[in-house]
């Protein structure tokens, strides 16, 4: 964001300016009804807001950063970024000597790193474009007043034009229009940056936003039209500290002046949060936060690289935890500034240097807790992309558990504290030795049991009679086969006898139900002319012809008499 060159006001200074503004018309003559001033009136904008100081008071140390009891002397390899890793093997120091001096580097006293000095300064209260001192001289006009309070002279051309006359006063609407033209024609108020706090925010259904800008000494109403609202990329609400660009106008129906906003930026830390969210969204769109990119941390690294300050409490915590868990694991420290100008470049260079060192299997990027500005070096794009490009797994241990940076999202693992990062990458040597001993005992016991089981099987095999006399095995199998054959023959014969008997019964039943068998016993089957069987005399009448079915043929007969049998 470029630093605005238009005048800068706070709500208080803007109110002072409007109150002292002389009502003058376009041609520079004094408006009627105002007393001439004996001297020129100088109007200045409110005091220019100073930018962020080049240096700030060191933040209070956290508990983990306060020098405590003297740690045990442990050797580590101090690397010089930019040299050949093979040439730094003999450069050693001790955590005891390295941590004697209180932390004086940028982690506690340096200037807070910012995403872009020009960008943040222009938004976070450093809008330093002082309003040019404008001298407005009230022109002297001669008007004599009679005893009745009316002017003895005729109004000038401009006065008559505005409606000033002895017989015709200005209407309220005309006065409002005059004030509106007066304010909108002032170049100081046509494009002014104002910083303040949003209150009484009303989001209209049409998309317009109505709110009030205030500070400790004054308030001013403001409006953000829907067309400009779509161009504003920041989210704001009641209580937001913002810097707005707008022009002063008058709402004629109410006679109220207001600030018509065209641009809006978050002020102070809001700019940092805005830059944070923009970079986060950009990197997320590139897929740098995907879990598929994460690299698994090795179970037992052959060397650990640490990127942090060489004199802070962070490196002491990492050394203490590492030596407690695995005393003889090598640690390679790449000392950097973790806060202040140039810190992001140093961190990125240290990550690349350790990534090329074959003695390092995992890298810890660490820093103590602090504000968003203190941790900003780990939100810089150069740092984040260096972490993303690293082929070795990186653990981010920046700040406390509640602190989050973009480096945490890109890193392969995030640790809530530097001590937790050391615990994450270094296993406990004693536990490993106990595990090895336990596995050794289990393996010995399992092997002994397996040998005993095999020995029992061997003893059983030696006592087996078939192994001593193999022919006995075949003779028994032959006898068993003969028995199975005999049983199969008996079962087949029995089944065949049963099926034959069942067939005989069905044949006898079929014969008994055959009509021919009945005819053989002297019975006759009578059918009518339609070949239907006659079973009752009611189906016959005298003179009808019937067909008689006998055992060996058929015959036709004529019915001469029909007589029913009485029951």
Coordinates of C-alpha atoms in Angstrom, one line a residue:
X1 CA 0.0 0.0 0.0
X2 CA 1.4 3.4 -0.9
X3 CA 1.5 6.1 1.6
X4 CA -1.4 8.5 0.9
X5 CA -0.4 12.0 0.0
X6 CA -3.8 13.5 0.7
X7 CA -4.4 15.3 4.0
X8 CA -4.8 13.1 7.1
X9 CA -7.3 13.8 9.9
X10 CA -8.6 12.2 13.0
X11 CA -12.3 12.6 13.7
X12 CA -11.4 15.3 16.3
X13 CA -9.2 17.3 14.0
X14 CA -11.7 17.0 11.2
X15 CA -14.4 18.4 13.5
X16 CA -12.2 21.3 14.5
X17 CA -11.5 22.1 10.8
X18 CA -15.2 22.1 9.9
X19 CA -16.1 24.2 12.9
X20 CA -13.5 26.9 12.0
X21 CA -14.3 26.8 8.2
X22 CA -15.3 30.3 7.1
X23 CA -18.4 30.4 4.9
X24 CA -17.1 31.9 1.7
X25 CA -18.6 31.7 -1.8
X26 CA -16.9 30.6 -5.0
X27 CA -15.6 34.1 -6.0
X28 CA -13.8 34.6 -2.6
X29 CA -16.2 37.3 -1.3
X30 CA -17.5 37.1 2.3
X31 CA -20.8 35.5 2.8
X32 CA -23.4 38.0 4.1
X33 CA -24.3 37.6 7.7
X34 CA -20.8 37.0 9.0
X35 CA -18.7 39.6 10.8
X36 CA -15.4 40.5 9.1
X37 CA -12.4 39.2 10.9
X38 CA -9.6 41.6 11.7
X39 CA -6.9 39.1 11.0
X40 CA -6.5 36.1 8.7
X41 CA -7.6 32.8 9.9
X42 CA -5.2 29.9 9.7
X43 CA -6.6 26.5 9.5
X44 CA -4.5 23.4 9.9
X45 CA -5.4 19.7 9.9
X46 CA -5.0 17.6 13.0
X47 CA -1.6 16.6 14.1
X48 CA 0.1 14.2 11.8
X49 CA 0.2 10.6 13.1
X50 CA 3.6 9.5 13.8
X51 CA 4.8 6.2 12.2
X52 CA 5.8 3.1 14.0
X53 CA 8.9 3.7 15.9
X54 CA 12.1 2.3 14.5
X55 CA 12.8 0.5 17.7
X56 CA 10.5 -0.6 20.6
X57 CA 11.0 -1.5 24.2
X58 CA 11.9 -5.1 24.6
X59 CA 9.0 -7.3 25.6
X60 CA 8.9 -8.9 29.0
X61 CA 10.5 -12.3 29.1
X62 CA 8.4 -15.3 29.3
X63 CA 9.1 -17.9 31.9
X64 CA 10.9 -20.1 29.5
X65 CA 13.1 -17.2 28.3
X66 CA 14.2 -16.0 31.8
X67 CA 17.7 -17.2 32.6
X68 CA 17.4 -19.8 35.3
X69 CA 19.9 -22.1 36.9
X70 CA 23.0 -22.9 35.0
X71 CA 22.4 -25.8 32.6
X72 CA 24.8 -28.7 32.3
X73 CA 27.6 -28.1 29.8
X74 CA 26.6 -29.9 26.5
X75 CA 28.5 -29.6 23.2
X76 CA 26.8 -28.6 20.0
X77 CA 28.0 -27.8 16.6
X78 CA 27.7 -24.1 15.7
X79 CA 27.3 -23.7 12.0
X80 CA 28.1 -20.6 10.0
X81 CA 25.4 -20.2 7.3
X82 CA 27.0 -19.9 3.9
X83 CA 30.1 -22.1 4.6
X84 CA 30.7 -25.7 3.5
X85 CA 29.1 -28.0 6.0
X86 CA 32.1 -30.3 5.9
X87 CA 34.3 -27.5 7.2
X88 CA 32.2 -26.8 10.3
X89 CA 32.6 -30.1 12.1
X90 CA 35.2 -28.9 14.6
X91 CA 33.5 -25.6 15.5
X92 CA 31.9 -26.4 18.9
X93 CA 30.5 -24.5 21.8
X94 CA 28.6 -25.3 24.9
X95 CA 25.1 -24.5 25.9
X96 CA 26.5 -23.2 29.2
X97 CA 28.7 -20.6 27.6
X98 CA 26.3 -19.8 24.8
X99 CA 23.5 -19.0 27.2
X100 CA 25.4 -17.0 29.9
X101 CA 24.7 -13.7 28.2
X102 CA 21.1 -12.5 28.5
X103 CA 19.2 -12.5 25.2
X104 CA 20.2 -9.4 23.4
X105 CA 19.5 -10.3 19.9
X106 CA 16.5 -9.5 17.9
X107 CA 14.3 -12.1 19.5
X108 CA 13.7 -9.7 22.4
X109 CA 15.0 -6.3 21.5
X110 CA 15.0 -6.0 17.7
X111 CA 12.6 -4.0 15.7
X112 CA 9.4 -6.0 14.8
X113 CA 9.5 -7.4 11.3
X114 CA 6.8 -6.3 9.1
X115 CA 5.4 -7.8 5.8
X116 CA 6.4 -4.7 4.0
X117 CA 7.6 -1.5 5.7
X118 CA 6.0 0.8 3.2
X119 CA 2.8 -1.2 3.2
X120 CA 2.3 -1.5 7.0
X121 CA 3.4 2.1 7.7
X122 CA 0.8 3.4 5.4
X123 CA -1.9 1.5 7.1
X124 CA -1.0 1.1 10.8
X125 CA -1.1 4.7 11.9
X126 CA 1.8 6.0 9.8
X127 CA -0.3 8.1 7.5
X128 CA 2.1 11.0 7.8
X129 CA 1.0 13.3 5.0
X130 CA 0.5 16.5 6.9
X131 CA -2.2 18.7 5.7
X132 CA -0.7 21.7 4.0
X133 CA -1.2 24.8 6.1
X134 CA -4.0 26.7 4.4
X135 CA -4.4 30.4 5.0
X136 CA -8.0 31.6 4.4
X137 CA -8.4 35.3 4.8
X138 CA -11.9 36.6 5.5
X139 CA -12.4 39.5 3.0
X140 CA -13.6 42.7 4.6
X141 CA -16.9 44.0 3.3
X142 CA -18.5 47.2 4.2
X143 CA -22.1 46.9 5.4
X144 CA -23.8 49.6 7.5
X145 CA -26.7 48.6 9.7
X146 CA -29.5 50.9 10.5
X147 CA -31.2 51.2 13.8
X148 CA -34.0 48.8 12.7
X149 CA -31.3 46.1 12.1
X150 CA -31.6 46.0 8.3
X151 CA -28.8 46.8 5.9
X152 CA -28.7 50.2 4.4
X153 CA -26.9 48.9 1.3
X154 CA -28.2 46.6 -1.4
X155 CA -26.8 43.1 -1.5
X156 CA -24.0 42.4 -3.9
X157 CA -24.5 40.2 -7.0
X158 CA -23.3 37.1 -5.3
X159 CA -25.4 37.8 -2.2
X160 CA -28.6 38.3 -4.3
X161 CA -27.8 35.1 -6.2
X162 CA -27.6 33.1 -2.9
X163 CA -30.9 34.5 -1.8
X164 CA -29.7 37.2 0.6
X165 CA -31.9 40.2 0.5
X166 CA -33.7 42.5 2.8
X167 CA -37.1 41.2 1.8
X168 CA -36.4 37.5 1.0
X169 CA -34.4 35.4 3.5
X170 CA -32.8 32.1 2.5
X171 CA -34.8 28.9 2.9
X172 CA -33.5 26.0 4.9
X173 CA -33.0 24.0 1.7
X174 CA -31.1 26.7 0.1
X175 CA -28.8 27.1 3.1
X176 CA -28.2 23.3 3.1
X177 CA -27.4 23.4 -0.6
X178 CA -25.0 26.3 0.0
X179 CA -23.2 24.5 2.8
X180 CA -23.0 21.3 0.7
X181 CA -21.4 23.1 -2.2
X182 CA -19.1 24.9 0.2
X183 CA -17.8 21.7 1.7
X184 CA -17.7 19.6 -1.5
X185 CA -15.7 22.4 -3.3
X186 CA -13.0 22.5 -0.6
X187 CA -10.0 20.6 -1.9
X188 CA -8.9 19.6 1.6
X189 CA -12.2 17.7 2.2
X190 CA -12.6 16.2 -1.3
X191 CA -10.2 13.3 -0.5
X192 CA -9.1 13.0 3.2
X193 CA -7.7 10.0 5.1
X194 CA -9.4 9.7 8.5
X195 CA -8.5 7.1 11.2
X196 CA -10.8 6.1 13.9
X197 CA -12.9 3.4 15.5
X198 CA -16.1 2.1 13.9
X199 CA -19.3 2.2 16.0
X200 CA -23.1 2.1 15.3
X201 CA -22.5 0.0 12.2
X202 CA -25.7 -0.6 10.2
X203 CA -25.5 -3.0 7.2
X204 CA -28.4 -2.2 4.9
X205 CA -30.1 -4.8 2.8
X206 CA -29.1 -2.7 -0.3
X207 CA -25.4 -3.2 0.5
X208 CA -24.8 0.2 1.9
X209 CA -22.9 0.5 5.2
X210 CA -23.7 3.3 7.7
X211 CA -21.4 3.8 10.7
X212 CA -19.8 6.4 12.9
X213 CA -16.0 7.0 13.2
X214 CA -14.9 8.1 16.6
X215 CA -11.9 8.6 18.8
X216 CA -11.5 9.9 22.3
X217 CA -12.5 13.5 21.4
X218 CA -15.0 13.4 18.6
X219 CA -17.2 11.4 16.2
X220 CA -18.3 11.8 12.6
X221 CA -20.9 10.0 10.6
X222 CA -19.8 8.0 7.6
X223 CA -21.4 6.0 4.8
X224 CA -19.9 3.4 2.5
X225 CA -22.0 3.0 -0.6
X226 CA -22.7 -0.5 -2.0
X227 CA -20.6 0.1 -5.1
X228 CA -17.5 1.0 -3.0
X229 CA -18.4 -1.7 -0.4
X230 CA -17.7 -4.4 -3.0
X231 CA -14.2 -3.0 -3.6
X232 CA -13.3 -3.0 0.0
X233 CA -11.4 -6.2 0.8
X234 CA -11.3 -5.9 4.5
X235 CA -13.9 -7.2 7.0
X236 CA -14.9 -4.6 9.6
X237 CA -17.3 -4.5 12.5
X238 CA -18.0 -2.4 15.5
X239 CA -14.8 -1.7 17.3
X240 CA -12.6 -2.1 14.3
X241 CA -9.8 0.5 14.0
X242 CA -9.7 1.6 10.4
X243 CA -8.2 4.2 8.1
X244 CA -10.7 5.4 5.5
X245 CA -10.4 7.7 2.4
X246 CA -13.5 9.8 1.7
X247 CA -15.0 13.2 1.0
X248 CA -17.1 15.4 3.2
X249 CA -20.7 15.9 2.0
X250 CA -24.0 17.1 3.5
X251 CA -27.2 15.0 3.8
X252 CA -29.6 17.7 2.9
X253 CA -32.9 16.3 4.4
X254 CA -31.3 16.3 7.9
X255 CA -28.7 19.0 7.5
X256 CA -26.0 16.6 8.7
X257 CA -22.6 16.4 7.2
X258 CA -21.0 13.0 6.7
X259 CA -17.9 11.3 5.3
X260 CA -18.6 9.4 2.1
X261 CA -16.0 6.6 2.2
X262 CA -14.4 5.3 -1.0
X263 CA -11.5 3.2 0.5
X264 CA -10.9 1.4 3.8
X265 CA -7.9 -0.2 5.4
X266 CA -7.4 -1.8 8.7
X267 CA -5.2 0.3 11.0
X268 CA -2.5 -0.9 13.3
X269 CA -2.3 -4.7 13.8
X270 CA -5.3 -5.0 11.5
X271 CA -2.9 -4.5 8.5
X272 CA -0.8 -7.3 9.7
X273 CA -3.8 -9.6 10.1
X274 CA -4.9 -8.6 6.7
X275 CA -1.5 -9.5 5.2
X276 CA -1.5 -12.7 7.2
X277 CA -4.8 -13.8 5.8
X278 CA -3.9 -12.8 2.3
X279 CA -0.7 -14.8 2.3
X280 CA -2.4 -17.7 4.0
X281 CA -5.1 -17.8 1.4
X282 CA -2.6 -17.6 -1.4
X283 CA -0.4 -20.4 -0.1
X284 CA -3.5 -22.6 0.6
X285 CA -4.6 -22.1 -3.0
X286 CA -1.2 -23.3 -4.1
X287 CA -1.6 -26.5 -2.0
X288 CA 1.3 -25.8 0.4
X289 CA -0.9 -26.8 3.3
X290 CA -1.9 -30.2 1.9
X291 CA -1.2 -33.2 4.1
X292 CA 0.0 -35.1 1.1
X293 CA 3.1 -32.9 1.1
X294 CA 4.0 -33.6 4.7
X295 CA 7.2 -35.7 5.3
X296 CA 7.3 -38.2 8.1
X297 CA 9.8 -37.4 10.8
X298 CA 12.5 -40.1 11.1
X299 CA 12.2 -42.3 14.2
X300 CA 15.8 -41.8 15.2
X301 CA 17.5 -39.0 13.3
X302 CA 21.3 -39.1 13.0
X303 CA 21.5 -35.4 13.4
X304 CA 19.2 -32.5 14.4
X305 CA 19.4 -29.0 12.8
X306 CA 18.1 -26.1 14.8
X307 CA 17.3 -22.6 13.3
X308 CA 17.0 -20.1 16.1
X309 CA 18.9 -17.5 18.1
X310 CA 22.1 -18.7 19.6
X311 CA 21.7 -16.7 22.8
X312 CA 18.0 -17.0 23.7
X313 CA 16.2 -19.3 26.1
X314 CA 14.8 -21.3 23.2
X315 CA 18.1 -23.0 22.4
X316 CA 18.6 -23.8 26.1
X317 CA 15.3 -25.5 26.3
X318 CA 16.0 -27.6 23.2
X319 CA 19.4 -28.6 24.4
X320 CA 18.1 -29.4 27.9
X321 CA 15.3 -31.6 26.6
X322 CA 17.4 -33.2 23.9
X323 CA 20.2 -34.1 26.3
X324 CA 17.8 -35.5 28.8
X325 CA 16.2 -37.7 26.3
X326 CA 19.2 -38.7 24.1
X327 CA 22.5 -37.3 25.4
X328 CA 24.7 -38.3 22.5
X329 CA 22.6 -37.3 19.5
X330 CA 24.4 -34.5 17.5
X331 CA 22.8 -31.1 17.2
X332 CA 23.7 -28.5 14.6
X333 CA 22.7 -24.9 15.3
X334 CA 22.4 -22.3 12.6
X335 CA 22.2 -19.1 14.5
X336 CA 19.9 -16.4 13.1
X337 CA 17.9 -13.4 14.1
X338 CA 14.4 -14.3 14.8
X339 CA 13.0 -10.8 14.9
X340 CA 13.7 -7.5 13.2
X341 CA 14.9 -6.4 9.8
X342 CA 16.5 -9.1 7.7
X343 CA 15.5 -11.9 10.0
X344 CA 13.3 -13.6 7.5
X345 CA 16.1 -13.8 5.0
X346 CA 18.5 -15.2 7.6
X347 CA 15.9 -17.8 8.6
X348 CA 15.4 -18.9 4.9
X349 CA 19.1 -19.1 4.3
X350 CA 19.7 -21.2 7.4
X351 CA 16.9 -23.6 6.4
X352 CA 18.5 -24.0 3.0
X353 CA 21.9 -24.5 4.5
X354 CA 20.8 -27.2 6.9
X355 CA 18.8 -28.9 4.2
X356 CA 22.0 -29.3 2.2
X357 CA 23.9 -30.7 5.2
X358 CA 24.1 -34.5 5.0
X359 CA 24.6 -34.8 8.8
X360 CA 21.1 -33.4 9.4
X361 CA 18.0 -35.6 9.2
X362 CA 15.4 -33.2 10.7
X363 CA 15.2 -29.4 11.2
X364 CA 13.6 -27.5 14.1
X365 CA 12.6 -23.9 13.4
X366 CA 12.0 -22.3 16.8
X367 CA 11.4 -19.1 18.6
X368 CA 9.9 -17.9 21.9
X369 CA 6.5 -16.4 22.3
X370 CA 5.6 -12.9 21.4
X371 CA 3.1 -10.6 19.7
X372 CA 2.1 -10.9 16.0
X373 CA 4.7 -8.3 15.1
X374 CA 7.4 -10.2 17.1
X375 CA 6.6 -13.4 15.2
X376 CA 6.2 -11.8 11.8
X377 CA 9.5 -13.1 10.4
X378 CA 7.8 -16.6 10.4
X379 CA 4.9 -15.1 8.4
X380 CA 7.1 -13.8 5.6
X381 CA 6.7 -15.4 2.2
X382 CA 10.5 -16.0 1.9
X383 CA 10.5 -18.0 5.1
X384 CA 7.4 -20.0 4.3
X385 CA 8.6 -20.9 0.8
X386 CA 12.0 -22.0 2.2
X387 CA 10.2 -24.4 4.5
X388 CA 8.0 -25.7 1.7
X389 CA 11.0 -26.2 -0.6
X390 CA 13.0 -28.1 2.1
X391 CA 13.3 -31.8 1.3
X392 CA 14.0 -32.7 4.9
X393 CA 11.2 -32.8 7.5
X394 CA 10.8 -29.5 9.4
X395 CA 9.2 -29.0 12.8
X396 CA 7.8 -25.6 13.5
X397 CA 8.1 -24.5 17.1
X398 CA 7.3 -20.8 16.9
X399 CA 5.9 -19.1 20.0
X400 CA 3.6 -20.6 22.6
X401 CA 0.8 -23.1 22.1
X402 CA -1.7 -20.3 21.4
X403 CA 0.5 -18.6 18.8
X404 CA 0.1 -19.6 15.1
X405 CA 2.1 -18.5 12.1
X406 CA 2.0 -19.5 8.5
X407 CA 5.2 -21.5 9.0
X408 CA 3.1 -23.8 11.3
X409 CA 0.8 -24.6 8.4
X410 CA 3.5 -25.3 5.9
X411 CA 5.9 -27.2 8.2
X412 CA 5.6 -31.0 8.3
X413 CA 4.9 -30.9 12.0
X414 CA 3.8 -28.2 14.4
X415 CA 5.0 -28.2 18.0
X416 CA 3.3 -26.1 20.6
X417 CA 6.6 -25.1 22.2
X418 CA 10.3 -25.5 21.4
X419 CA 10.6 -28.1 24.2
X420 CA 7.8 -30.1 22.7
X421 CA 9.6 -30.0 19.3
X422 CA 12.7 -31.5 20.9
X423 CA 10.5 -34.2 22.5
X424 CA 8.8 -34.8 19.1
X425 CA 12.0 -35.4 17.1
X426 CA 14.2 -37.1 19.8
X427 CA 13.1 -40.4 21.4
X428 CA 14.1 -41.3 24.9
X429 CA 17.3 -43.4 24.8
X430 CA 16.5 -45.2 28.1
X431 CA 13.1 -46.2 26.7
X432 CA 14.7 -47.5 23.5
X433 CA 17.3 -49.5 25.5
X434 CA 14.5 -50.9 27.7
X435 CA 12.5 -51.7 24.6
X436 CA 15.5 -53.5 23.0
X437 CA 16.1 -55.5 26.1
X438 CA 12.4 -56.4 26.4
X439 CA 12.3 -57.5 22.7
X440 CA 15.5 -59.5 23.2
X441 CA 13.9 -61.3 26.2
X442 CA 10.7 -62.0 24.2
X443 CA 12.7 -63.2 21.2
X444 CA 14.7 -65.5 23.4
X445 CA 11.6 -66.9 25.1
X446 CA 9.8 -67.4 21.7
X447 CA 12.9 -69.1 20.2
X448 CA 13.2 -71.4 23.3
X449 CA 9.5 -72.3 23.1
X450 CA 9.8 -73.1 19.4
X451 CA 12.8 -75.3 20.0
X452 CA 11.0 -77.2 22.7
X453 CA 8.0 -77.7 20.5
X454 CA 10.2 -79.0 17.7
X455 CA 11.9 -81.3 20.2
X456 CA 8.6 -82.7 21.4
X457 CA 7.6 -83.4 17.8
X458 CA 10.9 -85.2 17.2
X459 CA 10.4 -87.4 20.2
X460 CA 6.9 -88.3 19.1
X461 CA 8.2 -89.1 15.6
X462 CA 10.9 -91.4 17.0
X463 CA 8.3 -93.3 19.0
X464 CA 5.9 -93.7 16.1
X465 CA 5.6 -97.4 14.9
X466 CA 5.0 -96.4 11.3
X467 CA 8.4 -94.8 11.1
X468 CA 10.0 -97.9 12.7
X469 CA 8.0 -100.3 10.3
X470 CA 6.8 -98.4 7.2
X471 CA 5.1 -101.6 5.7
X472 CA 2.8 -101.6 8.6
X473 CA 1.5 -98.2 7.5
X474 CA 0.6 -99.5 4.0
X475 CA -1.0 -102.7 5.3
X476 CA -3.3 -100.8 7.6
X477 CA -4.3 -98.4 4.8
X478 CA -5.0 -101.4 2.6
X479 CA -7.2 -103.0 5.2
X480 CA -9.1 -99.8 5.7
X481 CA -9.6 -99.5 1.9
X482 CA -11.1 -103.1 1.8
X483 CA -13.5 -102.3 4.6
X484 CA -14.7 -99.2 2.8
X485 CA -15.2 -101.2 -0.4
X486 CA -17.3 -103.8 1.4
X487 CA -19.4 -101.3 3.1
X488 CA -20.1 -99.5 -0.2
X489 CA -21.3 -102.7 -1.8
X490 CA -23.6 -103.6 1.0
X491 CA -25.1 -100.1 1.0
X492 CA -25.6 -100.2 -2.8
X493 CA -27.4 -103.6 -2.7
X494 CA -29.7 -102.4 0.1
X495 CA -30.6 -99.3 -1.7
X496 CA -31.3 -101.2 -5.0
X497 CA -33.6 -103.6 -3.1
X498 CA -35.5 -100.8 -1.6
X499 CA -36.1 -99.0 -4.9
X500 CA -37.3 -102.2 -6.6
X501 CA -39.9 -102.7 -3.9
X502 CA -41.2 -99.2 -4.2
X503 CA -41.5 -99.6 -8.0
X504 CA -43.6 -102.8 -7.6
X505 CA -46.0 -101.0 -5.3
X506 CA -46.5 -98.2 -7.7
X507 CA -47.2 -100.7 -10.6
X508 CA -49.8 -102.6 -8.6
X509 CA -51.6 -99.4 -7.7
X510 CA -51.5 -98.3 -11.3
X511 CA -53.1 -101.5 -12.5
X512 CA -55.9 -101.3 -10.0
X513 CA -56.9 -97.9 -11.2
X514 CA -56.9 -98.9 -15.0
X515 CA -60.5 -98.8 -16.5
X516 CA -59.7 -101.8 -18.7
X517 CA -59.3 -103.9 -15.6
X518 CA -62.8 -103.0 -14.5
X519 CA -64.2 -103.8 -18.0
X520 CA -62.6 -107.3 -17.8
X521 CA -64.9 -108.0 -14.8
X522 CA -68.0 -107.5 -17.0
X523 CA -68.6 -103.8 -16.6
X524 CA -69.6 -101.6 -19.5
X525 CA -68.8 -97.9 -20.1
X526 CA -71.7 -96.0 -21.7
X527 CA -71.1 -92.9 -23.8
X528 CA -73.6 -90.6 -25.6
X529 CA -73.4 -89.3 -29.1
X530 CA -70.9 -86.7 -27.9
X531 CA -68.6 -89.4 -26.5
X532 CA -69.3 -88.2 -23.0
X533 CA -69.5 -90.8 -20.2
X534 CA -73.1 -91.4 -19.0
X535 CA -73.2 -91.9 -15.3
X536 CA -77.0 -91.4 -14.6
X537 CA -80.3 -92.3 -16.2
X538 CA -81.2 -88.7 -16.2
X539 CA -78.8 -88.3 -19.1
X540 CA -80.8 -90.7 -21.2
X541 CA -84.2 -90.5 -22.9
X542 CA -86.1 -92.9 -25.1
X543 CA -84.9 -93.2 -28.6
X544 CA -81.4 -91.8 -27.9
X545 CA -78.4 -93.7 -29.3
X546 CA -75.6 -94.6 -27.0
X547 CA -72.2 -96.3 -27.4
X548 CA -71.2 -99.2 -25.3
X549 CA -67.5 -99.8 -24.5
X550 CA -66.7 -103.4 -23.7
X551 CA -63.5 -105.1 -22.9
X552 CA -62.8 -106.1 -26.4
X553 CA -64.7 -103.6 -28.5
X554 CA -67.7 -101.2 -28.8
X555 CA -71.3 -101.4 -29.7
X556 CA -74.2 -99.0 -30.3
X557 CA -77.6 -99.3 -28.8
X558 CA -80.9 -97.5 -28.9
X559 CA -82.7 -96.7 -25.6
X560 CA -86.3 -97.9 -25.7
X561 CA -87.2 -97.3 -22.0
X562 CA -85.7 -95.3 -19.2
X563 CA -86.5 -96.2 -15.6
X564 CA -84.9 -94.6 -12.6
X565 CA -84.2 -96.7 -9.5
X566 CA -86.0 -95.6 -6.4
X567 CA -83.8 -95.2 -3.3

